[in-house]
Amino acid sequence: MTLDEFESAIAALGWKASDFCRATGLHRNTPSRWRNEGVEIPEWVPRHLGLLLDVRRLYAAHTVPASDRAAGWFLEDLERLHAAYLAPPGGKAGE
């Protein structure tokens, strides 16, 4: 997972990096280390974010009244998000 993908995923959740850290128990400086020190983002992070995005999409699909306007954001890129965030263990995203 790249930093851009991480930032896109947390933005899609409506979170900031500090929200992700609180939710996962990471130290608040961890995303800064990923960005500034080149520390690799752990393999579990994209899978965790993918699951959170799936939960959000499912919640919206079953609670938001059906409309053309509401249907777009949680259905239009499901395949792309799975490819990017749900890579098999030891594999690369999209394989």
PDB file of N, CA, C and O in Angstrom, residues 16-74:
ATOM      1  N   LYS A  16      -9.172  10.991   9.720  1.00  0.00           N
ATOM      2  CA  LYS A  16      -7.823  11.536   9.605  1.00  0.00           C
ATOM      3  C   LYS A  16      -6.884  10.423  10.060  1.00  0.00           C
ATOM      4  O   LYS A  16      -7.316   9.417  10.625  1.00  0.00           O
ATOM      5  N   ALA A  17      -5.593  10.604   9.832  1.00  0.00           N
ATOM      6  CA  ALA A  17      -4.620   9.597  10.257  1.00  0.00           C
ATOM      7  C   ALA A  17      -4.713   9.361  11.771  1.00  0.00           C
ATOM      8  O   ALA A  17      -4.595   8.227  12.238  1.00  0.00           O
ATOM      9  N   SER A  18      -4.960  10.414  12.539  1.00  0.00           N
ATOM     10  CA  SER A  18      -5.069  10.264  13.995  1.00  0.00           C
ATOM     11  C   SER A  18      -6.270   9.400  14.379  1.00  0.00           C
ATOM     12  O   SER A  18      -6.205   8.645  15.356  1.00  0.00           O
ATOM     13  N   ASP A  19      -7.364   9.475  13.623  1.00  0.00           N
ATOM     14  CA  ASP A  19      -8.521   8.616  13.878  1.00  0.00           C
ATOM     15  C   ASP A  19      -8.158   7.150  13.647  1.00  0.00           C
ATOM     16  O   ASP A  19      -8.539   6.279  14.424  1.00  0.00           O
ATOM     17  N   PHE A  20      -7.428   6.887  12.568  1.00  0.00           N
ATOM     18  CA  PHE A  20      -6.992   5.522  12.273  1.00  0.00           C
ATOM     19  C   PHE A  20      -6.102   5.004  13.397  1.00  0.00           C
ATOM     20  O   PHE A  20      -6.243   3.856  13.840  1.00  0.00           O
ATOM     21  N   CYS A  21      -5.192   5.832  13.867  1.00  0.00           N
ATOM     22  CA  CYS A  21      -4.296   5.420  14.952  1.00  0.00           C
ATOM     23  C   CYS A  21      -5.072   5.101  16.225  1.00  0.00           C
ATOM     24  O   CYS A  21      -4.805   4.090  16.883  1.00  0.00           O
ATOM     25  N   ARG A  22      -6.034   5.931  16.581  1.00  0.00           N
ATOM     26  CA  ARG A  22      -6.848   5.658  17.774  1.00  0.00           C
ATOM     27  C   ARG A  22      -7.631   4.362  17.618  1.00  0.00           C
ATOM     28  O   ARG A  22      -7.739   3.567  18.543  1.00  0.00           O
ATOM     29  N   ALA A  23      -8.185   4.132  16.429  1.00  0.00           N
ATOM     30  CA  ALA A  23      -9.013   2.946  16.196  1.00  0.00           C
ATOM     31  C   ALA A  23      -8.193   1.663  16.196  1.00  0.00           C
ATOM     32  O   ALA A  23      -8.727   0.595  16.495  1.00  0.00           O
ATOM     33  N   THR A  24      -6.913   1.737  15.850  1.00  0.00           N
ATOM     34  CA  THR A  24      -6.095   0.532  15.722  1.00  0.00           C
ATOM     35  C   THR A  24      -5.045   0.383  16.813  1.00  0.00           C
ATOM     36  O   THR A  24      -4.340  -0.623  16.848  1.00  0.00           O
ATOM     37  N   GLY A  25      -4.917   1.385  17.676  1.00  0.00           N
ATOM     38  CA  GLY A  25      -3.936   1.305  18.753  1.00  0.00           C
ATOM     39  C   GLY A  25      -2.517   1.652  18.332  1.00  0.00           C
ATOM     40  O   GLY A  25      -1.581   1.414  19.082  1.00  0.00           O
ATOM     41  N   LEU A  26      -2.361   2.209  17.135  1.00  0.00           N
ATOM     42  CA  LEU A  26      -1.038   2.638  16.693  1.00  0.00           C
ATOM     43  C   LEU A  26      -0.659   3.952  17.368  1.00  0.00           C
ATOM     44  O   LEU A  26      -1.525   4.760  17.720  1.00  0.00           O
ATOM     45  N   HIS A  27       0.627   4.159  17.534  1.00  0.00           N
ATOM     46  CA  HIS A  27       1.095   5.441  18.056  1.00  0.00           C
ATOM     47  C   HIS A  27       0.755   6.528  17.050  1.00  0.00           C
ATOM     48  O   HIS A  27       0.816   6.309  15.836  1.00  0.00           O
ATOM     49  N   ARG A  28       0.424   7.695  17.526  1.00  0.00           N
ATOM     50  CA  ARG A  28      -0.022   8.785  16.650  1.00  0.00           C
ATOM     51  C   ARG A  28       1.035   9.224  15.643  1.00  0.00           C
ATOM     52  O   ARG A  28       0.721   9.830  14.623  1.00  0.00           O
ATOM     53  N   ASN A  29       2.301   8.920  15.890  1.00  0.00           N
ATOM     54  CA  ASN A  29       3.370   9.304  14.962  1.00  0.00           C
ATOM     55  C   ASN A  29       3.640   8.258  13.886  1.00  0.00           C
ATOM     56  O   ASN A  29       4.455   8.495  12.992  1.00  0.00           O
ATOM     57  N   THR A  30       2.989   7.124  13.954  1.00  0.00           N
ATOM     58  CA  THR A  30       3.275   6.047  13.002  1.00  0.00           C
ATOM     59  C   THR A  30       3.060   6.466  11.545  1.00  0.00           C
ATOM     60  O   THR A  30       3.937   6.241  10.710  1.00  0.00           O
ATOM     61  N   PRO A  31       1.928   7.070  11.176  1.00  0.00           N
ATOM     62  CA  PRO A  31       1.775   7.497   9.775  1.00  0.00           C
ATOM     63  C   PRO A  31       2.847   8.497   9.334  1.00  0.00           C
ATOM     64  O   PRO A  31       3.266   8.481   8.175  1.00  0.00           O
ATOM     65  N   SER A  32       3.317   9.329  10.251  1.00  0.00           N
ATOM     66  CA  SER A  32       4.403  10.256   9.907  1.00  0.00           C
ATOM     67  C   SER A  32       5.685   9.495   9.614  1.00  0.00           C
ATOM     68  O   SER A  32       6.449   9.879   8.716  1.00  0.00           O
ATOM     69  N   ARG A  33       5.930   8.403  10.331  1.00  0.00           N
ATOM     70  CA  ARG A  33       7.115   7.578  10.065  1.00  0.00           C
ATOM     71  C   ARG A  33       6.992   6.916   8.698  1.00  0.00           C
ATOM     72  O   ARG A  33       7.986   6.776   7.991  1.00  0.00           O
ATOM     73  N   TRP A  34       5.774   6.507   8.335  1.00  0.00           N
ATOM     74  CA  TRP A  34       5.574   5.926   7.003  1.00  0.00           C
ATOM     75  C   TRP A  34       5.911   6.966   5.938  1.00  0.00           C
ATOM     76  O   TRP A  34       6.522   6.658   4.937  1.00  0.00           O
ATOM     77  N   ARG A  35       5.485   8.191   6.178  1.00  0.00           N
ATOM     78  CA  ARG A  35       5.653   9.266   5.191  1.00  0.00           C
ATOM     79  C   ARG A  35       7.083   9.800   5.171  1.00  0.00           C
ATOM     80  O   ARG A  35       7.690   9.930   4.112  1.00  0.00           O
ATOM     81  N   ASN A  36       7.630  10.117   6.328  1.00  0.00           N
ATOM     82  CA  ASN A  36       8.899  10.847   6.396  1.00  0.00           C
ATOM     83  C   ASN A  36      10.141   9.970   6.510  1.00  0.00           C
ATOM     84  O   ASN A  36      11.215  10.388   6.112  1.00  0.00           O
ATOM     85  N   GLU A  37      10.007   8.785   7.076  1.00  0.00           N
ATOM     86  CA  GLU A  37      11.175   7.934   7.305  1.00  0.00           C
ATOM     87  C   GLU A  37      11.209   6.728   6.373  1.00  0.00           C
ATOM     88  O   GLU A  37      12.118   5.908   6.464  1.00  0.00           O
ATOM     89  N   GLY A  38      10.206   6.614   5.522  1.00  0.00           N
ATOM     90  CA  GLY A  38      10.190   5.497   4.584  1.00  0.00           C
ATOM     91  C   GLY A  38       9.889   4.152   5.218  1.00  0.00           C
ATOM     92  O   GLY A  38      10.164   3.117   4.625  1.00  0.00           O
ATOM     93  N   VAL A  39       9.337   4.166   6.437  1.00  0.00           N
ATOM     94  CA  VAL A  39       8.962   2.914   7.088  1.00  0.00           C
ATOM     95  C   VAL A  39       7.809   2.301   6.303  1.00  0.00           C
ATOM     96  O   VAL A  39       6.851   2.994   5.945  1.00  0.00           O
ATOM     97  N   GLU A  40       7.910   1.021   6.010  1.00  0.00           N
ATOM     98  CA  GLU A  40       6.910   0.340   5.205  1.00  0.00           C
ATOM     99  C   GLU A  40       5.591   0.198   5.970  1.00  0.00           C
ATOM    100  O   GLU A  40       5.578  -0.088   7.170  1.00  0.00           O
ATOM    101  N   ILE A  41       4.498   0.397   5.276  1.00  0.00           N
ATOM    102  CA  ILE A  41       3.171   0.214   5.860  1.00  0.00           C
ATOM    103  C   ILE A  41       2.947  -1.287   6.023  1.00  0.00           C
ATOM    104  O   ILE A  41       3.109  -2.041   5.071  1.00  0.00           O
ATOM    105  N   PRO A  42       2.571  -1.743   7.231  1.00  0.00           N
ATOM    106  CA  PRO A  42       2.386  -3.178   7.464  1.00  0.00           C
ATOM    107  C   PRO A  42       1.300  -3.780   6.567  1.00  0.00           C
ATOM    108  O   PRO A  42       0.364  -3.096   6.161  1.00  0.00           O
ATOM    109  N   GLU A  43       1.444  -5.076   6.284  1.00  0.00           N
ATOM    110  CA  GLU A  43       0.508  -5.779   5.400  1.00  0.00           C
ATOM    111  C   GLU A  43      -0.926  -5.758   5.902  1.00  0.00           C
ATOM    112  O   GLU A  43      -1.864  -5.803   5.107  1.00  0.00           O
ATOM    113  N   TRP A  44      -1.130  -5.704   7.216  1.00  0.00           N
ATOM    114  CA  TRP A  44      -2.492  -5.766   7.749  1.00  0.00           C
ATOM    115  C   TRP A  44      -3.258  -4.468   7.506  1.00  0.00           C
ATOM    116  O   TRP A  44      -4.492  -4.474   7.488  1.00  0.00           O
ATOM    117  N   VAL A  45      -2.570  -3.355   7.309  1.00  0.00           N
ATOM    118  CA  VAL A  45      -3.238  -2.056   7.177  1.00  0.00           C
ATOM    119  C   VAL A  45      -4.179  -2.013   5.969  1.00  0.00           C
ATOM    120  O   VAL A  45      -5.352  -1.653   6.114  1.00  0.00           O
ATOM    121  N   PRO A  46      -3.737  -2.397   4.756  1.00  0.00           N
ATOM    122  CA  PRO A  46      -4.679  -2.335   3.628  1.00  0.00           C
ATOM    123  C   PRO A  46      -5.849  -3.296   3.786  1.00  0.00           C
ATOM    124  O   PRO A  46      -6.967  -2.972   3.395  1.00  0.00           O
ATOM    125  N   ARG A  47      -5.602  -4.456   4.377  1.00  0.00           N
ATOM    126  CA  ARG A  47      -6.718  -5.395   4.579  1.00  0.00           C
ATOM    127  C   ARG A  47      -7.709  -4.843   5.584  1.00  0.00           C
ATOM    128  O   ARG A  47      -8.924  -4.945   5.408  1.00  0.00           O
ATOM    129  N   HIS A  48      -7.200  -4.245   6.658  1.00  0.00           N
ATOM    130  CA  HIS A  48      -8.070  -3.652   7.673  1.00  0.00           C
ATOM    131  C   HIS A  48      -8.899  -2.510   7.082  1.00  0.00           C
ATOM    132  O   HIS A  48     -10.116  -2.441   7.298  1.00  0.00           O
ATOM    133  N   LEU A  49      -8.251  -1.648   6.319  1.00  0.00           N
ATOM    134  CA  LEU A  49      -8.975  -0.539   5.696  1.00  0.00           C
ATOM    135  C   LEU A  49      -9.996  -1.049   4.691  1.00  0.00           C
ATOM    136  O   LEU A  49     -11.098  -0.509   4.586  1.00  0.00           O
ATOM    137  N   GLY A  50      -9.654  -2.083   3.938  1.00  0.00           N
ATOM    138  CA  GLY A  50     -10.600  -2.669   2.990  1.00  0.00           C
ATOM    139  C   GLY A  50     -11.843  -3.193   3.684  1.00  0.00           C
ATOM    140  O   GLY A  50     -12.965  -2.988   3.203  1.00  0.00           O
ATOM    141  N   LEU A  51     -11.640  -3.830   4.822  1.00  0.00           N
ATOM    142  CA  LEU A  51     -12.795  -4.331   5.579  1.00  0.00           C
ATOM    143  C   LEU A  51     -13.650  -3.182   6.120  1.00  0.00           C
ATOM    144  O   LEU A  51     -14.879  -3.247   6.077  1.00  0.00           O
ATOM    145  N   LEU A  52     -12.992  -2.146   6.621  1.00  0.00           N
ATOM    146  CA  LEU A  52     -13.744  -0.985   7.113  1.00  0.00           C
ATOM    147  C   LEU A  52     -14.541  -0.323   5.994  1.00  0.00           C
ATOM    148  O   LEU A  52     -15.699   0.078   6.194  1.00  0.00           O
ATOM    149  N   LEU A  53     -13.942  -0.227   4.808  1.00  0.00           N
ATOM    150  CA  LEU A  53     -14.649   0.355   3.667  1.00  0.00           C
ATOM    151  C   LEU A  53     -15.829  -0.530   3.257  1.00  0.00           C
ATOM    152  O   LEU A  53     -16.900  -0.028   2.912  1.00  0.00           O
ATOM    153  N   ASP A  54     -15.638  -1.845   3.309  1.00  0.00           N
ATOM    154  CA  ASP A  54     -16.740  -2.762   2.996  1.00  0.00           C
ATOM    155  C   ASP A  54     -17.885  -2.607   3.994  1.00  0.00           C
ATOM    156  O   ASP A  54     -19.053  -2.595   3.611  1.00  0.00           O
ATOM    157  N   VAL A  55     -17.550  -2.488   5.282  1.00  0.00           N
ATOM    158  CA  VAL A  55     -18.584  -2.308   6.308  1.00  0.00           C
ATOM    159  C   VAL A  55     -19.340  -1.007   6.070  1.00  0.00           C
ATOM    160  O   VAL A  55     -20.573  -0.971   6.131  1.00  0.00           O
ATOM    161  N   ARG A  56     -18.610   0.038   5.767  1.00  0.00           N
ATOM    162  CA  ARG A  56     -19.265   1.331   5.508  1.00  0.00           C
ATOM    163  C   ARG A  56     -20.194   1.236   4.292  1.00  0.00           C
ATOM    164  O   ARG A  56     -21.303   1.753   4.292  1.00  0.00           O
ATOM    165  N   ARG A  57     -19.713   0.559   3.245  1.00  0.00           N
ATOM    166  CA  ARG A  57     -20.505   0.402   2.027  1.00  0.00           C
ATOM    167  C   ARG A  57     -21.762  -0.425   2.302  1.00  0.00           C
ATOM    168  O   ARG A  57     -22.847  -0.089   1.850  1.00  0.00           O
ATOM    169  N   LEU A  58     -21.617  -1.504   3.064  1.00  0.00           N
ATOM    170  CA  LEU A  58     -22.775  -2.328   3.416  1.00  0.00           C
ATOM    171  C   LEU A  58     -23.783  -1.544   4.258  1.00  0.00           C
ATOM    172  O   LEU A  58     -24.990  -1.642   4.049  1.00  0.00           O
ATOM    173  N   TYR A  59     -23.264  -0.801   5.223  1.00  0.00           N
ATOM    174  CA  TYR A  59     -24.142   0.020   6.065  1.00  0.00           C
ATOM    175  C   TYR A  59     -24.943   0.999   5.196  1.00  0.00           C
ATOM    176  O   TYR A  59     -26.158   1.112   5.322  1.00  0.00           O
ATOM    177  N   ALA A  60     -24.243   1.679   4.301  1.00  0.00           N
ATOM    178  CA  ALA A  60     -24.916   2.642   3.432  1.00  0.00           C
ATOM    179  C   ALA A  60     -25.909   1.950   2.509  1.00  0.00           C
ATOM    180  O   ALA A  60     -27.001   2.464   2.261  1.00  0.00           O
ATOM    181  N   ALA A  61     -25.552   0.775   2.010  1.00  0.00           N
ATOM    182  CA  ALA A  61     -26.427   0.063   1.085  1.00  0.00           C
ATOM    183  C   ALA A  61     -27.732  -0.349   1.743  1.00  0.00           C
ATOM    184  O   ALA A  61     -28.767  -0.446   1.077  1.00  0.00           O
ATOM    185  N   HIS A  62     -27.704  -0.553   3.043  1.00  0.00           N
ATOM    186  CA  HIS A  62     -28.896  -1.041   3.725  1.00  0.00           C
ATOM    187  C   HIS A  62     -29.591  -0.002   4.596  1.00  0.00           C
ATOM    188  O   HIS A  62     -30.643  -0.282   5.159  1.00  0.00           O
ATOM    189  N   THR A  63     -29.015   1.184   4.695  1.00  0.00           N
ATOM    190  CA  THR A  63     -29.658   2.220   5.507  1.00  0.00           C
ATOM    191  C   THR A  63     -29.987   3.483   4.726  1.00  0.00           C
ATOM    192  O   THR A  63     -30.882   4.210   5.106  1.00  0.00           O
ATOM    193  N   VAL A  64     -29.253   3.747   3.668  1.00  0.00           N
ATOM    194  CA  VAL A  64     -29.501   4.940   2.860  1.00  0.00           C
ATOM    195  C   VAL A  64     -30.628   4.615   1.885  1.00  0.00           C
ATOM    196  O   VAL A  64     -30.578   3.609   1.195  1.00  0.00           O
ATOM    197  N   PRO A  65     -31.649   5.434   1.841  1.00  0.00           N
ATOM    198  CA  PRO A  65     -32.727   5.184   0.875  1.00  0.00           C
ATOM    199  C   PRO A  65     -32.174   5.114  -0.543  1.00  0.00           C
ATOM    200  O   PRO A  65     -31.282   5.875  -0.913  1.00  0.00           O
ATOM    201  N   ALA A  66     -32.683   4.172  -1.310  1.00  0.00           N
ATOM    202  CA  ALA A  66     -32.201   3.997  -2.676  1.00  0.00           C
ATOM    203  C   ALA A  66     -32.487   5.245  -3.508  1.00  0.00           C
ATOM    204  O   ALA A  66     -33.590   5.762  -3.505  1.00  0.00           O
ATOM    205  N   SER A  67     -31.468   5.714  -4.170  1.00  0.00           N
ATOM    206  CA  SER A  67     -31.609   6.843  -5.093  1.00  0.00           C
ATOM    207  C   SER A  67     -30.400   6.837  -6.015  1.00  0.00           C
ATOM    208  O   SER A  67     -29.359   6.266  -5.680  1.00  0.00           O
ATOM    209  N   ASP A  68     -30.518   7.475  -7.160  1.00  0.00           N
ATOM    210  CA  ASP A  68     -29.383   7.567  -8.071  1.00  0.00           C
ATOM    211  C   ASP A  68     -28.222   8.287  -7.412  1.00  0.00           C
ATOM    212  O   ASP A  68     -27.066   7.930  -7.591  1.00  0.00           O
ATOM    213  N   ARG A  69     -28.514   9.285  -6.631  1.00  0.00           N
ATOM    214  CA  ARG A  69     -27.477  10.085  -5.990  1.00  0.00           C
ATOM    215  C   ARG A  69     -26.726   9.287  -4.923  1.00  0.00           C
ATOM    216  O   ARG A  69     -25.528   9.389  -4.780  1.00  0.00           O
ATOM    217  N   ALA A  70     -27.449   8.462  -4.162  1.00  0.00           N
ATOM    218  CA  ALA A  70     -26.835   7.708  -3.076  1.00  0.00           C
ATOM    219  C   ALA A  70     -26.114   6.461  -3.559  1.00  0.00           C
ATOM    220  O   ALA A  70     -25.239   5.942  -2.881  1.00  0.00           O
ATOM    221  N   ALA A  71     -26.459   5.958  -4.711  1.00  0.00           N
ATOM    222  CA  ALA A  71     -25.915   4.672  -5.165  1.00  0.00           C
ATOM    223  C   ALA A  71     -24.459   4.739  -5.584  1.00  0.00           C
ATOM    224  O   ALA A  71     -23.754   3.746  -5.514  1.00  0.00           O
ATOM    225  N   GLY A  72     -23.982   5.877  -5.999  1.00  0.00           N
ATOM    226  CA  GLY A  72     -22.675   5.952  -6.626  1.00  0.00           C
ATOM    227  C   GLY A  72     -21.477   5.638  -5.776  1.00  0.00           C
ATOM    228  O   GLY A  72     -20.706   4.757  -6.109  1.00  0.00           O
ATOM    229  N   TRP A  73     -21.274   6.314  -4.674  1.00  0.00           N
ATOM    230  CA  TRP A  73     -19.979   6.262  -3.998  1.00  0.00           C
ATOM    231  C   TRP A  73     -19.631   4.906  -3.435  1.00  0.00           C
ATOM    232  O   TRP A  73     -18.473   4.544  -3.379  1.00  0.00           O
ATOM    233  N   PHE A  74     -20.599   4.107  -3.019  1.00  0.00           N
ATOM    234  CA  PHE A  74     -20.218   2.841  -2.390  1.00  0.00           C
ATOM    235  C   PHE A  74     -20.286   1.656  -3.327  1.00  0.00           C
ATOM    236  O   PHE A  74     -19.876   0.576  -2.984  1.00  0.00           O
TER     237      PHE A  74
END
